[in-house]
Coordinates of C-alpha atoms and ligand atoms in Angstrom, one line a residue:
M1 CA 18.4 18.1 41.1
T2 CA 16.7 20.4 38.5
M3 CA 17.3 21.1 34.9
K4 CA 16.0 23.9 32.7
P5 CA 14.1 22.7 29.5
E6 CA 15.4 23.6 26.0
R7 CA 13.1 26.1 24.0
I8 CA 12.2 26.1 20.3
E9 CA 10.4 29.1 18.7
C10 CA 7.9 28.8 15.8
D11 CA 4.8 30.5 14.5
V12 CA 2.5 27.5 14.8
V13 CA 3.0 24.3 16.8
V14 CA 0.8 21.4 15.8
I15 CA 0.4 18.4 18.2
G16 CA -0.4 15.3 16.3
S17 CA 0.4 13.7 12.9
G18 CA -2.9 12.1 11.9
I19 CA -5.2 13.4 9.2
G20 CA -6.1 16.5 11.3
G21 CA -2.7 17.7 12.2
L22 CA -1.0 16.9 8.9
S23 CA -3.8 18.4 6.7
Y24 CA -3.9 21.5 8.8
S25 CA -0.1 21.9 8.8
L26 CA 0.1 21.5 5.0
A27 CA -2.7 24.0 4.4
V28 CA -1.1 26.6 6.8
A29 CA 2.3 26.2 5.2
E30 CA 0.9 26.6 1.8
G31 CA -1.4 29.4 2.8
N32 CA 1.5 31.5 4.1
P33 CA 5.0 30.1 3.3
Q34 CA 6.5 32.7 5.7
L35 CA 5.0 30.9 8.7
S36 CA 7.2 28.3 10.4
V37 CA 5.2 25.2 11.4
A38 CA 6.4 22.6 13.9
I39 CA 4.6 19.2 14.1
V40 CA 5.1 17.3 17.3
T41 CA 4.1 13.7 17.6
K42 CA 4.4 11.3 20.4
K43 CA 5.6 8.2 18.6
E44 CA 6.7 7.4 15.0
Q45 CA 5.2 9.9 12.6
R46 CA 2.5 7.7 11.0
E47 CA 1.3 6.2 14.3
S48 CA -2.2 7.6 14.7
N49 CA -5.9 6.4 14.6
T50 CA -5.9 7.7 11.0
N51 CA -3.3 5.1 10.0
Y52 CA -5.7 2.3 10.9
A53 CA -8.8 3.7 9.3
Q54 CA -10.4 1.0 7.1
G55 CA -13.8 1.8 5.7
G56 CA -13.1 5.3 4.2
I57 CA -14.4 8.8 4.0
A58 CA -18.1 9.6 3.5
T59 CA -18.8 12.2 0.9
V60 CA -21.3 12.9 -1.8
M61 CA -19.8 11.9 -5.1
S62 CA -22.5 10.1 -7.0
P63 CA -25.4 11.6 -9.1
L64 CA -27.6 9.1 -7.2
D65 CA -26.7 10.8 -3.9
S66 CA -27.2 14.4 -2.6
F67 CA -25.9 16.7 0.1
E68 CA -29.4 16.8 1.6
S69 CA -29.4 13.0 2.0
H70 CA -25.9 12.9 3.7
L71 CA -27.0 15.7 6.0
A72 CA -30.3 13.9 6.9
D73 CA -28.5 10.6 7.6
T74 CA -25.9 12.3 9.8
I75 CA -28.5 14.2 11.8
K76 CA -30.8 11.2 12.2
T77 CA -27.9 9.1 13.5
G78 CA -26.8 11.9 15.8
A79 CA -30.0 11.5 17.8
G80 CA -31.0 15.1 18.3
L81 CA -27.6 16.6 19.2
C82 CA -26.0 17.4 15.8
H83 CA -25.6 21.1 15.0
P84 CA -27.2 21.2 11.5
E85 CA -25.3 24.2 10.4
V86 CA -22.0 22.5 11.1
V87 CA -23.1 19.3 9.4
E88 CA -24.2 21.2 6.4
K89 CA -20.8 23.0 6.1
V90 CA -18.8 19.8 6.5
V91 CA -20.9 17.8 4.1
R92 CA -20.9 20.4 1.4
R93 CA -17.1 20.9 1.7
G94 CA -16.5 17.1 1.4
P95 CA -15.9 16.8 -2.3
Q96 CA -13.4 19.7 -2.3
A97 CA -11.5 18.1 0.5
I98 CA -11.4 14.8 -1.3
K99 CA -10.2 16.6 -4.4
R100 CA -7.4 18.1 -2.4
L101 CA -6.4 14.8 -0.9
T102 CA -6.2 13.3 -4.4
E103 CA -4.1 16.3 -5.5
I104 CA -1.5 15.6 -2.8
G105 CA -1.4 12.0 -4.0
V106 CA -4.0 9.9 -2.0
C107 CA -5.0 7.0 -4.3
F108 CA -8.6 6.1 -3.6
T109 CA -9.9 2.9 -5.1
Q110 CA -11.4 3.5 -8.5
L111 CA -14.3 1.7 -10.0
S112 CA -12.2 0.2 -12.8
S113 CA -8.9 -0.4 -11.0
G114 CA -10.1 -2.2 -7.9
S115 CA -6.9 -1.4 -6.0
T116 CA -4.6 1.4 -5.0
S117 CA -1.2 2.2 -6.3
E118 CA 1.8 2.4 -4.1
S119 CA 3.3 5.5 -5.6
A120 CA 1.9 8.9 -5.5
S121 CA 3.6 9.9 -8.7
E122 CA 1.6 7.3 -10.7
K123 CA -1.5 9.1 -9.7
D124 CA -3.8 11.0 -12.1
S125 CA -5.1 13.7 -9.7
S126 CA -7.9 15.0 -11.9
D127 CA -11.4 15.3 -10.4
K128 CA -12.9 13.2 -13.2
Q129 CA -12.1 10.0 -11.3
E130 CA -14.8 7.4 -10.7
F131 CA -14.4 6.3 -7.1
D132 CA -15.6 3.0 -5.9
L133 CA -18.3 4.0 -3.4
A134 CA -19.1 1.7 -0.4
L135 CA -22.3 1.4 1.7
E136 CA -22.0 1.6 5.5
G137 CA -24.5 1.5 8.4
G138 CA -26.9 4.5 8.7
H139 CA -26.1 5.7 5.1
S140 CA -29.0 5.8 2.7
A141 CA -26.7 5.8 -0.3
K142 CA -23.3 4.4 -1.4
R143 CA -21.0 7.3 -0.5
V144 CA -17.8 5.9 1.2
I145 CA -14.6 6.6 -0.7
H146 CA -11.9 4.2 0.3
A147 CA -8.4 2.8 -0.5
D148 CA -9.2 -0.9 -0.4
D149 CA -9.6 -1.6 3.4
L150 CA -6.5 0.5 4.3
T151 CA -7.8 4.0 3.6
G152 CA -6.1 5.6 6.6
R153 CA -2.7 4.1 5.8
E154 CA -2.9 5.5 2.2
I155 CA -3.9 9.0 3.5
E156 CA -1.1 9.0 6.1
R157 CA 1.4 8.0 3.4
A158 CA 0.4 10.8 1.0
L159 CA 0.2 13.5 3.7
L160 CA 3.5 12.6 5.3
T161 CA 5.2 12.7 1.9
A162 CA 3.7 16.1 1.2
C163 CA 4.7 17.4 4.6
R164 CA 8.3 16.2 4.1
N165 CA 8.5 18.3 1.0
A166 CA 7.2 21.5 2.6
P167 CA 10.2 23.8 3.3
N168 CA 8.7 25.7 6.3
M169 CA 7.7 22.7 8.2
R170 CA 9.5 20.4 10.6
L171 CA 8.2 17.2 12.2
Y172 CA 9.5 16.1 15.7
E173 CA 8.9 12.4 16.5
N174 CA 8.9 10.7 19.8
R175 CA 7.9 13.8 21.8
I176 CA 4.8 13.7 24.0
A177 CA 3.2 17.0 24.7
S178 CA 2.2 17.4 28.3
D179 CA 0.7 20.8 28.8
V180 CA -0.3 24.0 26.9
L181 CA 1.5 27.0 28.2
T182 CA -0.8 30.0 28.8
A183 CA -0.6 33.7 29.8
R184 CA -3.2 36.3 30.7
S185 CA -4.5 38.2 27.8
G186 CA -7.0 41.0 28.4
N187 CA -9.8 39.4 30.3
G188 CA -9.0 35.9 29.0
I189 CA -6.2 33.4 28.6
C190 CA -3.9 33.0 25.7
A191 CA -2.0 29.9 24.6
T192 CA 1.7 30.7 24.2
G193 CA 3.3 27.3 23.5
V194 CA 3.5 23.6 24.5
V195 CA 5.6 21.6 26.9
T196 CA 6.9 18.4 25.4
F197 CA 9.0 15.5 26.7
D198 CA 11.5 13.9 24.3
S199 CA 11.4 10.2 25.0
T200 CA 14.7 9.6 23.2
T201 CA 16.8 12.1 25.1
E202 CA 14.5 12.0 28.2
R203 CA 14.5 15.8 28.3
Y204 CA 11.7 18.4 28.3
V205 CA 11.5 20.8 25.4
I206 CA 9.2 23.8 25.2
F207 CA 7.8 24.9 21.9
D208 CA 7.0 28.7 22.1
A209 CA 4.4 29.5 19.4
R210 CA 1.8 32.1 18.4
I211 CA -0.8 29.4 17.6
V212 CA -1.1 26.0 19.3
M213 CA -3.1 23.4 17.4
L214 CA -4.2 20.2 19.2
A215 CA -4.9 17.4 16.8
T216 CA -4.3 14.5 19.2
G217 CA -7.1 12.1 18.3
G218 CA -9.2 9.9 20.5
V219 CA -9.5 8.2 23.9
G220 CA -9.9 4.5 23.0
Q221 CA -7.0 3.6 25.4
V222 CA -9.1 4.7 28.3
Y223 CA -10.8 1.3 27.8
Q224 CA -9.6 -2.2 28.2
Y225 CA -10.6 -3.3 24.7
T226 CA -10.3 -0.9 21.9
T227 CA -9.7 -0.6 18.2
N228 CA -7.5 2.4 18.8
P229 CA -3.7 2.2 18.9
S230 CA -1.7 3.0 22.0
I231 CA -1.4 6.8 21.2
A232 CA -5.1 7.3 21.8
T233 CA -5.0 8.5 25.4
G234 CA -7.0 11.7 25.2
D235 CA -3.9 13.9 25.8
G236 CA -5.2 16.9 23.9
I237 CA -8.5 16.9 25.8
A238 CA -6.8 16.8 29.1
M239 CA -4.2 19.4 28.1
A240 CA -6.8 21.8 26.8
F241 CA -9.0 21.4 29.9
R242 CA -6.0 22.1 32.2
A243 CA -5.4 25.2 30.0
G244 CA -8.9 26.4 30.6
A245 CA -10.8 25.1 27.5
A246 CA -14.3 23.9 27.7
V247 CA -15.1 20.3 26.8
A248 CA -18.4 18.8 25.6
N249 CA -20.3 15.6 25.2
L250 CA -17.6 13.3 26.5
E251 CA -20.2 10.7 27.6
F252 CA -20.8 9.8 23.9
V253 CA -18.3 7.0 23.3
Q254 CA -18.8 4.9 20.2
F255 CA -18.3 1.2 20.5
H256 CA -17.6 -0.3 17.1
P257 CA -19.9 -3.3 16.8
T258 CA -17.4 -5.6 15.1
A259 CA -13.9 -5.9 16.4
F260 CA -12.3 -9.4 16.1
Y261 CA -12.9 -11.3 19.3
E262 CA -9.4 -11.8 20.9
E263 CA -7.6 -11.3 24.2
A264 CA -5.4 -8.5 22.9
E265 CA -6.1 -5.1 24.3
R266 CA -6.1 -3.6 20.8
S267 CA -8.4 -5.5 18.6
L268 CA -8.5 -5.8 14.9
L269 CA -11.4 -3.9 13.4
I270 CA -13.7 -5.6 11.0
S271 CA -14.9 -2.7 8.9
E272 CA -18.5 -1.8 8.8
A273 CA -18.0 -2.0 5.0
V274 CA -18.1 -5.8 5.4
R275 CA -21.7 -5.6 6.6
G276 CA -22.3 -3.0 3.8
H277 CA -21.1 -5.7 1.4
G278 CA -23.5 -8.4 2.7
G279 CA -22.1 -9.6 6.1
I280 CA -24.7 -10.7 8.6
L281 CA -24.4 -10.9 12.3
R282 CA -25.5 -14.2 13.9
T283 CA -25.6 -15.7 17.3
I284 CA -23.3 -18.7 17.8
K285 CA -26.4 -20.8 17.3
G286 CA -26.9 -19.2 13.9
H287 CA -29.8 -16.7 14.5
A288 CA -29.6 -13.5 12.4
F289 CA -30.6 -11.3 15.3
M290 CA -30.3 -7.8 13.9
Q291 CA -33.7 -8.0 12.3
D292 CA -35.2 -8.4 15.8
Y293 CA -33.8 -4.9 16.8
D294 CA -34.1 -2.6 13.8
S295 CA -35.8 -2.6 10.3
R296 CA -32.4 -1.7 8.8
A297 CA -31.1 -5.0 10.4
D298 CA -27.3 -5.2 10.0
L299 CA -27.1 -1.8 8.4
A300 CA -28.6 0.0 11.4
P301 CA -26.3 2.7 13.0
R302 CA -23.6 1.6 15.3
D303 CA -25.2 2.4 18.7
I304 CA -28.1 0.1 17.8
V305 CA -25.9 -2.7 16.5
A306 CA -23.5 -2.6 19.4
R307 CA -26.3 -2.6 22.0
A308 CA -28.0 -5.5 20.2
I309 CA -24.8 -7.5 20.4
D310 CA -24.4 -6.6 24.0
S311 CA -28.0 -7.7 24.7
E312 CA -27.6 -11.0 22.8
L313 CA -24.3 -11.7 24.7
K314 CA -26.0 -11.0 28.0
K315 CA -28.9 -13.3 27.1
S316 CA -26.8 -16.2 25.8
G317 CA -23.8 -15.9 28.2
E318 CA -21.6 -16.4 25.1
S319 CA -18.3 -14.4 24.7
H320 CA -18.9 -13.2 21.1
V321 CA -21.2 -13.3 18.1
L322 CA -20.4 -14.2 14.5
L323 CA -20.1 -12.2 11.4
D324 CA -21.3 -14.4 8.6
I325 CA -19.7 -13.4 5.3
S326 CA -20.5 -16.5 3.3
S327 CA -22.5 -14.3 0.8
I328 CA -19.3 -12.5 -0.2
S329 CA -17.2 -14.4 -2.8
T330 CA -13.7 -15.4 -2.1
E331 CA -12.5 -13.2 -5.0
D332 CA -14.4 -10.2 -3.5
I333 CA -12.9 -10.8 -0.1
H334 CA -9.4 -10.9 -1.5
S335 CA -9.9 -7.8 -3.7
R336 CA -12.0 -5.6 -1.3
F337 CA -10.8 -6.7 2.1
P338 CA -7.2 -7.9 1.8
N339 CA -6.1 -6.4 5.1
I340 CA -9.0 -7.8 7.1
Y341 CA -8.5 -11.2 5.3
Q342 CA -4.8 -11.3 6.3
G343 CA -5.5 -10.0 9.8
C344 CA -8.0 -12.7 10.5
L345 CA -5.8 -15.4 9.0
D346 CA -3.0 -14.2 11.3
R347 CA -5.4 -14.9 14.1
G348 CA -6.3 -18.4 12.9
V349 CA -9.5 -17.6 11.0
D350 CA -9.7 -18.1 7.2
I351 CA -12.7 -15.8 6.4
T352 CA -13.2 -17.3 3.0
K353 CA -14.2 -20.4 4.8
E354 CA -15.6 -19.5 8.2
A355 CA -17.5 -16.7 10.0
I356 CA -15.6 -14.1 12.0
P357 CA -15.9 -14.0 15.8
V358 CA -16.7 -10.4 16.8
V359 CA -17.5 -8.2 19.8
P360 CA -18.0 -4.5 20.2
S361 CA -14.9 -2.5 21.2
A362 CA -14.3 1.2 22.2
H363 CA -13.7 3.0 18.9
Y364 CA -14.5 6.8 18.8
L365 CA -15.3 9.7 21.0
C366 CA -18.1 12.0 19.7
G367 CA -17.4 14.7 22.2
G368 CA -14.2 16.6 22.8
I369 CA -12.7 20.1 23.2
R370 CA -15.5 22.5 22.4
A371 CA -14.6 24.4 19.2
S372 CA -16.0 26.1 16.1
L373 CA -15.5 24.4 12.8
E374 CA -12.4 26.6 12.4
G375 CA -11.1 24.9 15.5
V376 CA -11.3 28.0 17.6
T377 CA -11.7 27.3 21.4
N378 CA -12.4 29.7 24.3
V379 CA -8.6 29.9 25.0
K380 CA -7.1 32.5 22.6
G381 CA -4.6 31.0 20.1
L382 CA -5.6 27.5 21.1
L383 CA -7.1 25.6 18.2
V384 CA -8.2 22.0 17.9
C385 CA -8.9 19.7 15.0
G386 CA -10.2 16.2 14.3
E387 CA -11.3 13.6 16.9
S388 CA -10.2 15.6 19.9
A389 CA -12.6 18.4 18.9
H390 CA -16.3 18.7 19.5
T391 CA -17.9 20.8 16.8
G392 CA -21.4 19.5 16.8
M393 CA -20.9 17.4 13.7
H394 CA -21.6 14.0 15.3
G395 CA -24.2 14.7 18.0
A396 CA -24.9 11.7 20.2
N397 CA -23.7 9.2 17.7
R398 CA -21.3 9.4 14.7
L399 CA -22.4 8.2 11.3
A400 CA -19.9 5.8 9.9
S401 CA -16.9 7.3 8.0
N402 CA -17.9 10.9 8.9
S403 CA -14.8 11.2 11.2
L404 CA -12.1 11.4 8.6
L405 CA -14.4 13.8 6.7
E406 CA -14.9 16.1 9.6
A407 CA -11.1 16.1 10.4
V408 CA -10.0 16.9 6.9
V409 CA -12.6 19.6 6.3
M410 CA -12.0 21.1 9.7
A411 CA -8.3 21.2 9.0
E412 CA -8.9 23.3 5.9
F413 CA -11.2 25.7 7.7
S414 CA -8.8 26.0 10.6
A415 CA -5.8 26.6 8.3
E416 CA -7.8 29.4 6.5
W417 CA -8.6 30.9 9.9
T418 CA -5.0 30.7 11.0
V419 CA -3.6 32.3 7.9
A420 CA -6.2 35.1 8.1
N421 CA -5.8 35.8 11.8
I422 CA -2.2 34.9 12.9
E423 CA -1.1 38.5 12.8
K424 CA -3.4 39.3 15.7
F425 CA -1.3 36.9 17.8
S426 CA 2.0 38.5 18.7
P427 CA 4.5 36.2 20.2
T428 CA 4.5 35.8 24.0
F429 CA 7.6 33.6 24.2
G430 CA 9.4 32.5 27.3
V431 CA 6.5 31.8 29.7
A432 CA 7.8 29.9 32.6
A433 CA 7.7 26.1 32.3
P434 CA 5.8 24.1 34.9
E435 CA 7.8 23.0 37.9
Y436 CA 7.6 19.3 37.0
T437 CA 9.8 19.9 33.9
R438 CA 12.7 20.6 36.2
I439 CA 12.5 17.5 38.3
V440 CA 15.1 14.9 37.3
N441 CA 15.3 12.7 40.4
R442 CA 12.4 10.4 39.8
D443 CA 12.5 7.9 42.6
T444 CA 9.0 6.6 42.9
E445 CA 8.3 3.0 41.9
N446 CA 6.8 2.5 38.4
I447 CA 4.5 -0.2 39.7
I448 CA 2.0 2.6 40.6
L449 CA 1.7 3.3 36.9
A450 CA 1.1 -0.2 35.7
H451 CA -1.3 -0.9 38.5
E452 CA -3.4 2.2 38.2
R453 CA -3.5 2.2 34.4
K454 CA -4.7 -1.4 34.3
G455 CA -7.3 -0.8 37.0
L456 CA -8.6 2.4 35.3
K457 CA -9.1 0.6 32.0
Q458 CA -10.9 -2.2 33.6
L459 CA -13.0 0.2 35.6
M460 CA -14.0 2.2 32.5
S461 CA -14.9 -1.0 30.5
D462 CA -17.0 -2.3 33.4
Y463 CA -18.7 0.9 34.5
L464 CA -18.7 3.2 31.4
G465 CA -19.4 0.7 28.7
I466 CA -22.4 0.3 26.3
V467 CA -25.0 0.1 29.0
R468 CA -24.5 2.2 32.1
S469 CA -26.2 2.7 35.5
L470 CA -26.1 5.5 38.0
D471 CA -24.8 3.2 40.7
R472 CA -21.9 2.0 38.6
L473 CA -21.1 5.5 37.4
S474 CA -21.1 6.8 40.9
L475 CA -18.6 4.1 41.9
A476 CA -16.5 4.9 38.9
R477 CA -16.5 8.6 39.8
E478 CA -15.3 7.9 43.4
R479 CA -12.5 5.7 42.3
L480 CA -11.4 8.1 39.6
L481 CA -11.2 11.0 42.0
N482 CA -8.8 8.9 44.1
I483 CA -6.8 7.8 41.0
N484 CA -6.6 11.5 39.9
A485 CA -5.4 12.5 43.4
L486 CA -2.7 9.9 43.4
I487 CA -1.5 10.6 39.9
G488 CA -1.6 14.3 40.5
R489 CA 0.7 13.8 43.4
E490 CA 3.1 11.3 41.9
F491 CA 3.4 11.7 38.2
A492 CA 6.4 14.0 38.2
H493 CA 8.4 11.6 40.4
L494 CA 7.7 8.4 38.4
P495 CA 10.8 7.2 36.4
D496 CA 8.8 6.3 33.3
V497 CA 7.9 9.9 32.4
Y498 CA 6.2 9.2 29.2
A499 CA 3.8 6.7 30.8
A500 CA 3.2 8.9 33.8
L501 CA 2.3 11.9 31.5
E502 CA -0.2 9.6 29.6
L503 CA -1.7 8.2 32.8
R504 CA -2.3 11.7 34.1
N505 CA -4.3 12.5 31.0
V506 CA -6.1 9.2 30.9
A507 CA -7.2 9.6 34.5
L508 CA -8.5 13.2 34.0
V509 CA -10.3 12.4 30.7
A510 CA -11.9 9.3 32.3
L511 CA -13.2 11.4 35.2
L512 CA -14.6 14.0 32.9
M513 CA -16.3 11.3 30.8
T514 CA -17.8 9.7 33.9
E515 CA -19.0 13.0 35.3
M516 CA -20.8 13.9 32.1
A517 CA -22.4 10.4 31.9
L518 CA -23.5 10.8 35.5
Q519 CA -25.1 14.1 34.8
R520 CA -27.1 13.1 31.7
H521 CA -30.3 11.5 33.1
E522 CA -31.6 10.0 29.9
S523 CA -30.6 7.6 27.1
R524 CA -29.7 9.1 23.8
G525 CA -27.5 7.8 21.0
L526 CA -24.4 6.2 22.5
H527 CA -25.3 7.0 26.1
Y528 CA -27.6 4.3 27.3
L529 CA -28.5 4.7 31.0
A530 CA -30.5 1.7 32.4
D531 CA -32.1 4.0 35.1
Y532 CA -33.5 6.3 32.4
P533 CA -33.9 4.2 29.2
E534 CA -35.7 6.9 27.2
A535 CA -34.5 10.2 25.7
N536 CA -35.8 13.2 27.5
D537 CA -36.0 16.0 24.9
S538 CA -37.5 18.6 27.2
R539 CA -34.6 18.3 29.7
W540 CA -31.6 17.0 27.8
K541 CA -31.7 17.8 24.1
H542 CA -28.5 19.8 24.4
D543 CA -24.8 19.3 24.6
S544 CA -23.1 18.6 28.0
I545 CA -20.5 21.2 28.6
I546 CA -17.9 21.6 31.3
E547 CA -16.1 24.9 31.4
P548 CA -13.1 24.7 33.8
K549 CA -12.9 28.4 34.6
S550 CA -16.5 29.5 34.5
D551 CA -18.4 30.5 37.6
S552 CA -20.6 27.4 37.1
V553 CA -17.6 25.2 37.6
S554 CA -18.9 22.0 39.3
G555 CA -18.0 20.6 42.6
L556 CA -16.1 17.9 40.8
L557 CA -13.7 20.3 39.3
R558 CA -13.0 21.9 42.6
E559 CA -12.3 18.5 44.0
I560 CA -9.8 17.7 41.2
G561 CA -8.3 21.1 41.5
E562 CA -7.7 20.8 45.2
I563 CA -6.4 17.3 45.2
S564 CA -4.2 17.3 42.1
G565 CA -3.0 20.8 41.8
Y566 CA -4.9 21.6 38.6
H567 CA -5.4 25.3 38.0
V568 CA -9.2 25.3 37.6
S569 CA -10.3 28.7 38.8
D570 CA -9.0 32.2 39.0
Ligands
FAD1 P1 -5.3 10.7 15.0 O1 -5.2 10.2 13.6 O2 -5.5 9.7 16.0 O3 -3.9 11.4 15.2 C1 -3.5 11.9 16.5 C2 -2.1 12.2 16.5 O4 -1.7 12.9 17.7 C3 -1.2 11.0 16.5 O5 -0.1 11.3 15.6 C4 -0.7 10.9 17.9 O6 0.6 10.2 18.0 C5 -0.6 12.3 18.3 N1 -0.6 12.6 19.7 C6 -1.6 12.2 20.6 N2 -1.3 12.7 21.8 C7 -0.1 13.3 21.7 C8 0.7 14.0 22.6 N3 0.4 14.1 23.9 N4 1.9 14.5 22.2 C9 2.2 14.4 20.9 N5 1.5 13.8 20.0 C10 0.3 13.3 20.4 N6 -13.1 7.1 10.6 C11 -13.6 7.3 9.4 O7 -14.2 8.3 9.1 N7 -13.6 6.2 8.5 C12 -13.0 5.1 8.8 O8 -12.9 4.2 8.0 C13 -12.4 4.9 10.1 N8 -11.9 3.7 10.4 C14 -11.3 3.6 11.6 C15 -10.6 2.4 12.0 C16 -9.9 2.3 13.1 C17 -9.2 1.0 13.5 C18 -9.9 3.4 14.0 C19 -9.1 3.3 15.3 C20 -10.5 4.5 13.7 C21 -11.2 4.6 12.5 N9 -11.9 5.8 12.2 C22 -12.5 6.0 11.0 C23 -11.8 7.0 13.0 C24 -10.7 7.9 12.5 O9 -9.6 7.1 12.0 C25 -10.2 8.9 13.5 O10 -11.3 9.5 14.1 C26 -9.3 10.0 12.8 O11 -8.3 9.3 12.1 C27 -8.8 10.9 13.8 O12 -7.8 11.7 13.2 P2 -7.1 12.8 14.1 O13 -6.1 13.5 13.2 O14 -8.0 13.6 14.8 O15 -6.3 11.9 15.1
SIN2 C1 -15.1 1.0 9.7 O1 -14.4 0.8 8.7 O2 -16.1 0.3 10.1 C2 -14.7 2.2 10.5 C3 -15.5 3.3 9.9 C4 -15.6 4.4 10.9 O3 -15.1 4.3 12.0 O4 -16.2 5.4 10.6

């Protein structure tokens, strides 16, 4: 039996309701109130990585700080792969973006107040505020603006309120986007809309649009243990790639050094700001080991700290290390880290009395869909923003709290570009939906889903973790090719459509990440390859790029294309 999907027309369709998608949508709607904007999000509207951000947004706000210093810290942490012109633009635009966030009602913690207010209306949105600035690893000055230790939740609250009040915008929850629709345009490809699956009605719905914005966030759920919520399955990256967009630097996965040690797949983050506030990492026997690895000790960048923990755990055979916060007063813990305090207490650890058991956990993807700072990709009309993008901001390792900054600044640049250029994109509505949207008799057993997803996450954790080897990566590649083949064949027939669509993306993104890791024969930033433990500047000081439709398309892509029906070459 088959069924034709419903269609909705709009000027701009935005996939994702995190800081990237919402900031972009607001700025487009305000920039041209004639444009209709549809925001599609796969779960409840606030569910996003943004919603869980703790530490804050790095930006230069103090007379004791400078743009040059923020730029230098970002580039140093990025281990040779940052694009300095991109970093400069983002860093310099930071204060303006923060001002904009406060204008729409985000209440950042002030020096005097010590806490955030619940109501946006209570907010004085002047730019004369004195923000409380925190210190985080790799930063040479205090420059992290925050809302207690719940910065992301406060940003989501304010952005969603502002979006609800925008007349030309509509937000669609519980719809997972599965593919970007494209049409031929001159000698290239043009995005014409997005296929979505409504998990409430169990029906496919197509959004026809002149501009498609992917702001779908990260890939943490590719791993067994992650700080990311369940939405972070790399959907935008997989969708963009299938539509013909180039991807870059997917081998650079940031493991946050300090996630609460627990069995749960999604671990509670213990913000880097805790180390910025005096927290010290110790082995279970009490040794403060970070001084053995880096002169910056506990405030070294994340790649160094995560690798140091990994190495200590391998040496000792222990399951975790400890974050000793005995130097932080009980009063300070309650006022500065109320969420972390409560989260640990819920897990049986009173952090005013005992150290926190921590391990590194998959946290952030530095690479993504290759784009300019305006979010423009090589597919016409397909834009990207936030964690799913690769602009060159983060290089081989992201500096703490630079992600929210990049996302919000990029959203503004992308919106300006959209408003200025949308007239060049005449509607190409009604492009045929993929065949799988018409299948309604889904009779395959769901066990394939659960089994493959579990296996894939374990595989990625074991073979594409903090320390890699060519042998393990080759094994991973082989297994992932098989998983991709299986999912490519079966996904349209599995009864749990939402989970099947996600697994299809997770499998493709995992394969692309592995392929890039396998190709980079050096160690740099977050990519540590035991076979090549040093950086090789003469050979590898450049981005890894895979362009699905170029002549240089690798054998791997042909293999995926053939076995899973992806359209990878023309
Ligand atoms: P997200 O906020 O993840 O939003 C993605 C959106 O896309 C979601 O709404 C999701 O539901 C939707 N979506 C995804 N796929 C689909 C699909 N197929 N169909 C429809 N919708 C879809 N960074 C900092 O700079 N400072 C911090 O303090 C900080 N703390 C962090 C703490 C935690 C626990 C985590 C997990 C991350 C933290 N980060 C921090 C990173 C930062 O939060 C993210 O990089 C950033 O929020 C990404 O924003 P985004 O808009 O790109 O994506
Ligand atoms: C944290 O609070 O440690 C997270 C900050 C980040 O991911 O940049």
